Coordinates of C-alpha atoms in Angstrom, one line a residue:
X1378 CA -6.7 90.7 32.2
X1379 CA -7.5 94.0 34.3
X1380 CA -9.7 96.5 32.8
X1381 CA -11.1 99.8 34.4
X1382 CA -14.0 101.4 32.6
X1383 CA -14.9 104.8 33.5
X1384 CA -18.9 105.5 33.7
X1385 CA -20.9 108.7 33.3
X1386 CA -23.7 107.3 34.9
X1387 CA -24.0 105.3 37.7
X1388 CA -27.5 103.8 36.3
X1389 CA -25.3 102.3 33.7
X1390 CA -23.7 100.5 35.6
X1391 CA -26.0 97.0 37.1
X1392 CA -26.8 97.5 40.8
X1393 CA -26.1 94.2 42.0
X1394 CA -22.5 94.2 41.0
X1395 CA -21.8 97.9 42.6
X1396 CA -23.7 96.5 45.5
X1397 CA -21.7 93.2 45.5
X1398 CA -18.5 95.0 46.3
X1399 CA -19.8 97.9 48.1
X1400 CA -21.2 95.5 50.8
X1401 CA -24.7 95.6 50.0
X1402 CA -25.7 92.4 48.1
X1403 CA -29.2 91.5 49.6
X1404 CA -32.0 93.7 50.2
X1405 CA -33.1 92.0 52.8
X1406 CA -30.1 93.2 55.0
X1407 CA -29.0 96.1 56.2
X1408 CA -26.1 97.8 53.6
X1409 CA -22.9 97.8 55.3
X1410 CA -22.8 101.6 54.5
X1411 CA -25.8 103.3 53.3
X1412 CA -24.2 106.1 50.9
X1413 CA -21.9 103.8 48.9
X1414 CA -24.9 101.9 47.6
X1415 CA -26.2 101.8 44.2
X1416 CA -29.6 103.3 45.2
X1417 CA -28.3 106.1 47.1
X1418 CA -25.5 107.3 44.5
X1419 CA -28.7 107.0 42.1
X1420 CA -30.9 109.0 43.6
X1421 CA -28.2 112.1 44.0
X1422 CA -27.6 111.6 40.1
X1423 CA -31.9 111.0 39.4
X1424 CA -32.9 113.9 41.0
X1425 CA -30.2 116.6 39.3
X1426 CA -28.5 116.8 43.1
X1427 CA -25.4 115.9 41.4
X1428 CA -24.1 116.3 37.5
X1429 CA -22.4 119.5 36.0
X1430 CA -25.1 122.1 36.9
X1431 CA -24.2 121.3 40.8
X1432 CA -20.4 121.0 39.8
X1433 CA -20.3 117.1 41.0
X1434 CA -19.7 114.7 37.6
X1435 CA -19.9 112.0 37.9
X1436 CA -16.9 110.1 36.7
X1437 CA -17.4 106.1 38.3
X1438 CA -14.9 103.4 37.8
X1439 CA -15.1 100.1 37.3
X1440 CA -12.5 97.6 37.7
X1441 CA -12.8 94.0 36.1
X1442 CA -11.3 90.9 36.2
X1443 CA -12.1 88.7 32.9
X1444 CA -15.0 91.2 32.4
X1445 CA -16.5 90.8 35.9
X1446 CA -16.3 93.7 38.3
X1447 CA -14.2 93.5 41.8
X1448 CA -13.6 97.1 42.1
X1449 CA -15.7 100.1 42.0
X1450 CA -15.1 103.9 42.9
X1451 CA -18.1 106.3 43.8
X1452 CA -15.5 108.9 41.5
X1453 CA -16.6 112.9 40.7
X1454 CA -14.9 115.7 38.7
X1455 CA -15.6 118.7 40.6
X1456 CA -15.7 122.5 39.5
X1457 CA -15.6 123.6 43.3
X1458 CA -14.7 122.7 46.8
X1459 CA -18.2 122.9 48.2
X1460 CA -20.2 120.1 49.9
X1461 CA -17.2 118.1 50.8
X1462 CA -17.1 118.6 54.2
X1463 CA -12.9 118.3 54.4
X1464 CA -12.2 121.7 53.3
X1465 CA -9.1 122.6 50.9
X1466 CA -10.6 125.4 50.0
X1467 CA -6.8 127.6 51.3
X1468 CA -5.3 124.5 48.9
X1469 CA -6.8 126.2 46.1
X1470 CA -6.0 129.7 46.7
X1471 CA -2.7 129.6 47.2
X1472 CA -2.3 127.4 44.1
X1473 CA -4.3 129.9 41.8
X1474 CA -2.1 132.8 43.6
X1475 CA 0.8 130.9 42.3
X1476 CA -0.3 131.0 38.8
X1477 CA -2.3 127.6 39.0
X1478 CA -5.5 126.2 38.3
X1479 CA -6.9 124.1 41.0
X1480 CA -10.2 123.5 39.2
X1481 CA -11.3 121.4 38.2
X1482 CA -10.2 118.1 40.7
X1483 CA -11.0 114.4 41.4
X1484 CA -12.7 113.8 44.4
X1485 CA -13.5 109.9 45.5
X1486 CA -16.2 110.4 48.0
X1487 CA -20.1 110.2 48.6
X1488 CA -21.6 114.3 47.7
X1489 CA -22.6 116.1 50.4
X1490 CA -21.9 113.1 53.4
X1491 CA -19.2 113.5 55.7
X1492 CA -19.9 109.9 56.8
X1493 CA -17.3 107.8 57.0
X1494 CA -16.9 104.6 54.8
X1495 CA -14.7 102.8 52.1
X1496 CA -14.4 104.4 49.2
X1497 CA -12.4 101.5 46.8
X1498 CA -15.4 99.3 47.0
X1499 CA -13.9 95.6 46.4
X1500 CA -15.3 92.5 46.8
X1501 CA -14.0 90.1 49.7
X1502 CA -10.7 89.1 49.2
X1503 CA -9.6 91.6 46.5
X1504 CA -9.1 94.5 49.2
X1505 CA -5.2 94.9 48.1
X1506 CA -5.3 94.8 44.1
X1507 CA -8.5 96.7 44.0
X1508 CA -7.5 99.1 45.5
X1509 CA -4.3 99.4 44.0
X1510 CA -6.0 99.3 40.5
X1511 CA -8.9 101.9 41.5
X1512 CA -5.9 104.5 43.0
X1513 CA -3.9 103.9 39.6
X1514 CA -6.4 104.5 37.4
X1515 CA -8.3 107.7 39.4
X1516 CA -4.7 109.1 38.9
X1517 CA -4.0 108.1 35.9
X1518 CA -7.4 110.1 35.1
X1519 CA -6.1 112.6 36.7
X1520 CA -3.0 113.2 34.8
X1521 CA -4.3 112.7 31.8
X1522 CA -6.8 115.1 31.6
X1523 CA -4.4 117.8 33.5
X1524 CA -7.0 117.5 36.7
X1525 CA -4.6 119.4 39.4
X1526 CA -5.0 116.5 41.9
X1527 CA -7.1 113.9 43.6
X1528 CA -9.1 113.6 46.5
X1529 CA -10.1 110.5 48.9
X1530 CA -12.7 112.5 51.5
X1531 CA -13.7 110.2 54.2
X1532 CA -12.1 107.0 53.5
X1533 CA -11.4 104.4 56.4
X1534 CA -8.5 104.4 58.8
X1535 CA -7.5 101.2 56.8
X1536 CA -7.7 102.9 53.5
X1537 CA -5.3 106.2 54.6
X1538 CA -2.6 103.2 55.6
X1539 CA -2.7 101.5 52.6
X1540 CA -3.0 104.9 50.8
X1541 CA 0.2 106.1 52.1
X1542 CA 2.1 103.4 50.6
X1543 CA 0.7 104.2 47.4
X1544 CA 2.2 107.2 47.4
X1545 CA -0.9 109.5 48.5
X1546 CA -0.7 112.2 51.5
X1547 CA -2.7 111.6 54.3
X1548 CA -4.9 113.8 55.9
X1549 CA -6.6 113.9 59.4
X1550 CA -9.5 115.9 60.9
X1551 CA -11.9 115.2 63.7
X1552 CA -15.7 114.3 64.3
X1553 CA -17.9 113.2 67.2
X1554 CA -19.4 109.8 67.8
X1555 CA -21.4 108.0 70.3
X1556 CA -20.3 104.3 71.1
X1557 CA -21.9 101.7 72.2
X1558 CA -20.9 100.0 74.8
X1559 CA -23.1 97.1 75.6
X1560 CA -25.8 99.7 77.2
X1561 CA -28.9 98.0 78.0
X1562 CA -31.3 101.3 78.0
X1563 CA -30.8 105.4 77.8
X1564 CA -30.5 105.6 81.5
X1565 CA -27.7 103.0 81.9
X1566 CA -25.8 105.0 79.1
X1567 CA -26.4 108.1 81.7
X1568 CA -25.4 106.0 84.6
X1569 CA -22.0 105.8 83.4
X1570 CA -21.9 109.8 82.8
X1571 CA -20.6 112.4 85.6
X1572 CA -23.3 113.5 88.1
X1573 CA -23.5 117.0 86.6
X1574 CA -23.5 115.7 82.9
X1575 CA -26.0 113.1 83.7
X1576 CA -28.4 115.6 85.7
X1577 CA -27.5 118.1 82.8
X1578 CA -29.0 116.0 80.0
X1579 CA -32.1 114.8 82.0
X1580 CA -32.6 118.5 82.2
X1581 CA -32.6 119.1 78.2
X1582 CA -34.6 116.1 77.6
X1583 CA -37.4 117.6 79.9
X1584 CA -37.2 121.0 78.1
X1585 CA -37.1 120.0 75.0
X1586 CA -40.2 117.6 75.6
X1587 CA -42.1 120.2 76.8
X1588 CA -42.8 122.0 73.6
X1589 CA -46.0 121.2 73.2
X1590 CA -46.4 118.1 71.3
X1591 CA -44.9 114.8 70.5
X1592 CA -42.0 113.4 69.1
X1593 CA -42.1 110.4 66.9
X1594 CA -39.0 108.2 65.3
X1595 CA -40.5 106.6 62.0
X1596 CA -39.0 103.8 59.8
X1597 CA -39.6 101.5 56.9
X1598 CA -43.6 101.9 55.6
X1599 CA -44.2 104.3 58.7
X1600 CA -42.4 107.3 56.8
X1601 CA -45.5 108.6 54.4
X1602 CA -45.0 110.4 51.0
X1603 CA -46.5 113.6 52.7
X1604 CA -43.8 113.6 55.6
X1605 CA -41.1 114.9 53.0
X1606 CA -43.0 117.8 51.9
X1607 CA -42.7 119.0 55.7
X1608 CA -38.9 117.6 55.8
X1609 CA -38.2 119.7 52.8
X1610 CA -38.7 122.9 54.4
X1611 CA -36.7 122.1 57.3
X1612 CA -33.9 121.2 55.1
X1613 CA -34.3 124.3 53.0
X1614 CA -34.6 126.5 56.2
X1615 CA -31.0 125.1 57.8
X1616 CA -29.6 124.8 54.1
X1617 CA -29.9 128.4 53.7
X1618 CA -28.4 129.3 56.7
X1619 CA -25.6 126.9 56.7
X1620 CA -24.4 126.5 52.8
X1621 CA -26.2 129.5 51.5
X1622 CA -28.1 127.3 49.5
X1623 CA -29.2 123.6 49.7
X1624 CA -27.2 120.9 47.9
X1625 CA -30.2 118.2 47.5
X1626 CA -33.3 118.6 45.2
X1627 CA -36.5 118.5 46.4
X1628 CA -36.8 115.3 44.5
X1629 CA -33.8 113.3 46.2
X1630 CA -35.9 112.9 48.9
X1631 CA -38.9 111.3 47.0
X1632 CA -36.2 108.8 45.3
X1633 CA -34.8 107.6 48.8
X1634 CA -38.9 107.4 50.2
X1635 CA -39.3 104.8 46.8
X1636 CA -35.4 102.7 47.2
X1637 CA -34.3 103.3 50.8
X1638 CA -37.1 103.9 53.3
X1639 CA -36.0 100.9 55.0
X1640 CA -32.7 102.2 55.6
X1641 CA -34.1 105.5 57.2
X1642 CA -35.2 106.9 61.0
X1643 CA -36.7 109.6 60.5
X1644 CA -37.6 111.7 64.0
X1645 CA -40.5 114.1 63.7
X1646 CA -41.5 116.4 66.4
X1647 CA -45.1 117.6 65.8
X1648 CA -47.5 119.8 67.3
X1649 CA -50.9 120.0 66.9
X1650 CA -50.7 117.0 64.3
X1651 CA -48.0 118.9 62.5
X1652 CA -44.5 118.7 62.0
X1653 CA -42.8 121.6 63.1
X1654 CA -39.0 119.8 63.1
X1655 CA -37.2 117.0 62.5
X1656 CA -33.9 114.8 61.8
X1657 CA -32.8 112.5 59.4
X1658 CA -30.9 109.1 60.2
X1659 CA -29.6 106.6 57.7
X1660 CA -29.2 103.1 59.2
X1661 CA -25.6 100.8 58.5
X1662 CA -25.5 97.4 59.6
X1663 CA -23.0 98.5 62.7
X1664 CA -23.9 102.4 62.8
X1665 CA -26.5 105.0 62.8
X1666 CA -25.9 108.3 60.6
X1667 CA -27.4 111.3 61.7
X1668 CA -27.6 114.0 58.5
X1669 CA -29.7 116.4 58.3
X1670 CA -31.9 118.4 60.4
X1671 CA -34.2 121.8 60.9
X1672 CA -37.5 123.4 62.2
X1673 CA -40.2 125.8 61.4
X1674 CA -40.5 126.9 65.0
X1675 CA -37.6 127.1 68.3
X1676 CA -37.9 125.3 71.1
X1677 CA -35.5 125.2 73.8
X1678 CA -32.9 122.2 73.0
X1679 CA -35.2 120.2 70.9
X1680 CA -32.2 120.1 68.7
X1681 CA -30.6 118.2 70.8
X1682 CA -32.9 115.6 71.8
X1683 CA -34.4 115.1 67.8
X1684 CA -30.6 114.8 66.9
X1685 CA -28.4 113.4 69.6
X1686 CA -30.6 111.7 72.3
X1687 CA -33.1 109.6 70.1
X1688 CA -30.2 108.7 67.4
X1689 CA -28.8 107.4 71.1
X1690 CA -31.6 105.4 72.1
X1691 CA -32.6 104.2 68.2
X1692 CA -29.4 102.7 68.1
X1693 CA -29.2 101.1 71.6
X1694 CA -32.6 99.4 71.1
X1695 CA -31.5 98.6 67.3
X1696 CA -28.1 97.1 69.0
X1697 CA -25.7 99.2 66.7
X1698 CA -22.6 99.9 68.1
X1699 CA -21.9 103.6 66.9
X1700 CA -23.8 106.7 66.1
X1701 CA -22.2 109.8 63.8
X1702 CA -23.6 112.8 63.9
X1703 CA -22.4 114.5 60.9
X1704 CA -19.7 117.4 61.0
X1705 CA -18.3 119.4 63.3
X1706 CA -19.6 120.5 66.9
X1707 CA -17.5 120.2 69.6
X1708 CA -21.1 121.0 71.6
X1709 CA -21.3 117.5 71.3
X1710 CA -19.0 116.3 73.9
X1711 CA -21.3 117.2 76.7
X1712 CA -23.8 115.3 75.2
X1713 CA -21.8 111.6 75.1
X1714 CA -19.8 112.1 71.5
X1715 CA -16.2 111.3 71.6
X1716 CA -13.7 113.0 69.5
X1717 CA -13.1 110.8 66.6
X1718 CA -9.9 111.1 64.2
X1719 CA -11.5 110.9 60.4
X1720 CA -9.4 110.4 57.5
X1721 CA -8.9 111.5 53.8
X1722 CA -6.0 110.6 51.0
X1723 CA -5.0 114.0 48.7
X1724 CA -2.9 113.0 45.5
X1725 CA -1.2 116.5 43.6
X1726 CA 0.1 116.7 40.2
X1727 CA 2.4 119.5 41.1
X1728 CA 5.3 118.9 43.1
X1729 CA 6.7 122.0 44.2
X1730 CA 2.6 121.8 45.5
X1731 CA 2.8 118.6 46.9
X1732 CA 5.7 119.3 49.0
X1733 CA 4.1 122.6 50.6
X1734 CA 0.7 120.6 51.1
X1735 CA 2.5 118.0 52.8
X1736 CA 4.1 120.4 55.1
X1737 CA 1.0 121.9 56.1
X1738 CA -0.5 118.5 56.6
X1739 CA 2.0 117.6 58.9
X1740 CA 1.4 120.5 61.0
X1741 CA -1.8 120.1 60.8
X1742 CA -2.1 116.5 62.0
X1743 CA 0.0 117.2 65.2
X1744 CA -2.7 120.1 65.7
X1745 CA -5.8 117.6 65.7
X1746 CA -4.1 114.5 67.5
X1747 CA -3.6 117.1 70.5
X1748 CA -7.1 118.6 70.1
X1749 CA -8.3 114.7 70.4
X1750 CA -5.9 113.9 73.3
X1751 CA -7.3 117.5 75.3
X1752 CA -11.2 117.0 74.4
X1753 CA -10.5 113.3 75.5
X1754 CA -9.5 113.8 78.8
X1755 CA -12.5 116.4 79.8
X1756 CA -15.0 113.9 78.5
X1757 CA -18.1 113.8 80.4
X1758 CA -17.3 110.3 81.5
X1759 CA -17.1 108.9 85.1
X1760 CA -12.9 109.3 86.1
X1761 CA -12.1 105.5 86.4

């Protein structure tokens, strides 16, 4: 009585059932995870961010049970390895030196968000068959259209276990978050910091306050239409330097201003009544997602405070109990982040390919749990 159905579209596909197993089935809560809800994966698709000019297509899957859903899979067939944050891009070529063709893949993830979060959306109770029909059927997609393999960027710790015994290879990499642990205010977060880390951060936040203006952390109807014309140059400025190009449309943002300002902090630093930088948060019921930032002018470690330090105190006075900051930057350690193992599933068609892949993953994931276990034991916490 299982059926999966594979959708173009995600706007075909009714928003309260997506939302019912993503986690997400009353608006007047917080979404368990921002980016696996319906609005969010619509607004990519609405404003041209994703679909086969960007090399994301969108390729959802739907499992049902007697013709209602209990499974769903944010699911895209990409032409590229860009904007997926767990890179494979040496996968690919060594696999075309070999005579392969790596493009195009799978990849179950959210575009452009190395957040972590489920990624075989089920509703309660059907966490073990959904899953086991979503991963079926992705590969059985897979293999039937020749797709070289299949990616699960990002998925939770649970997810990679359960993966594994499906027959998928595991991968591990590393990120930075802030936990919460019970702290009443910013200062008895610093309290528990060494001397010279705590006096070290007190002197950024002073600098970086000291540029001149005022900085201001905006949610629900207090983030105006006009504030994303100033966002979007930011973004464009540090898309351009980072990716070469930006991955969102200008548009993206005015869909996430109409369906999700709710689920948004946005921190503006103006001068002279004008924004001159600025970060963007996306709020989880348990977590606070930094994503993007970037500036028309520099200013000593203003970075770090519109970024790091009020994502800190947003989500101490919001009583969430982690904050990600997005990819990479060891820089972050100093500032209260934590090395973090993330995780991702990898499925290959080949097998002489699968077997060197898993090699190198094996290697690989000795390599980051002793990176962890060394960045872990200079953290700038108080020795107990």
């Amino acid at each position: 009585m299982l059926q999966v159905s594979v959708f173009d579209e995600i706007g075909r596909i009714d928003p309260r059932e997506w939302d019912a197993c993503a986690g997400s089935c009353c608006d007047s809560e917080r979404p368990r995870d921002p980016f696996t809800t319906h609005r969010f994966l619509h607004s990519l698709e609405q404003s041209n961010s994703v679909g086969p000019d960007s090399g994301w297509i969108p390729k959802h899957l739907v499992a049902t049970d007697r013709g209602v859903p209990f499974a769903v899979m944010p699911l895209y067939v990409k032409l590229h390895s860009q904007g997926e944050y767990v890179f494979d891009h040496g996968w690919a070529h060594a696999f075309e030196r070999a005579g392969g063709q790596y493009y195009p893949k799978l990849q179950a993830t959210v575009p452009f968000t190395p957040a972590t979060g489920r990624r075989f959306l089920t509703l309660p109770g059907r966490e073990a068959d959904g899953m086991a029909t979503l991963a079926a059927a992705a590969v059985k997609l897979a293999s039937n259209n020749a797709l070289s393999s299949l990616h699960v960027t990002f998925c939770t710790e649970s997810e990679a276990g359960s993966g594994e015994k499906l027959g998928f290879l595991r991968r591990s990499g590393e990120q930075f978050h802030w936990i919460n642990n019970g702290y009443g205010d910013f200062e008895e977060f610093l309290s528990v910091l060494s001397s010279r880390k705590r006096n070290n951060i007190r002197k950024e936040r002073r600098k970086a306050n000291a540029f001149g203006g005022v900085i201001r952390a905006l949610t629900g109807t207090d983030i105006e239409p006009r504030h994303w014309d100033f966002f979007w140059q930011f973004y464009q400025d540090t898309g351009s330097r980072k990716w070469g190009r930006p991955y969102l449309a200008r548009r993206f943002f005015d869909e996430i201003h109409e369906k999700m300002r709710k689920d948004l902090l946005l921190v503006l630093c103006e001068r002279d009544g004008r924004p001159i930088a600025g970060a963007l948060n996306f709020i989880g019921q348990q977590t606070l997602y930094g994503r993007y930032w970037g500036c028309l002018e520099s200013h000593p470690c203003l970075h770090f405070e519109a970024c790091y330090y009020r994502a800190i105190e947003f989500a101490i006075n919001a009583g969430l109990q982690r904050v990600e900051a997005g990819a990479q930057g060891p820089h972050k350690l100093a500032r209260g982040y934590m090395p973090t193992t993330v995780h991702s599933l990898h499925w290959i068609a080949d097998p002489n390919f699968r077997e060197a892949v898993s090699e190198y993953l094996d290697l690989e994931s000795r390599e980051i749990d002793s990176e962890i276990a060394y960045l872990s034991s200079i953290s700038p916490f108080k020795k107990s």
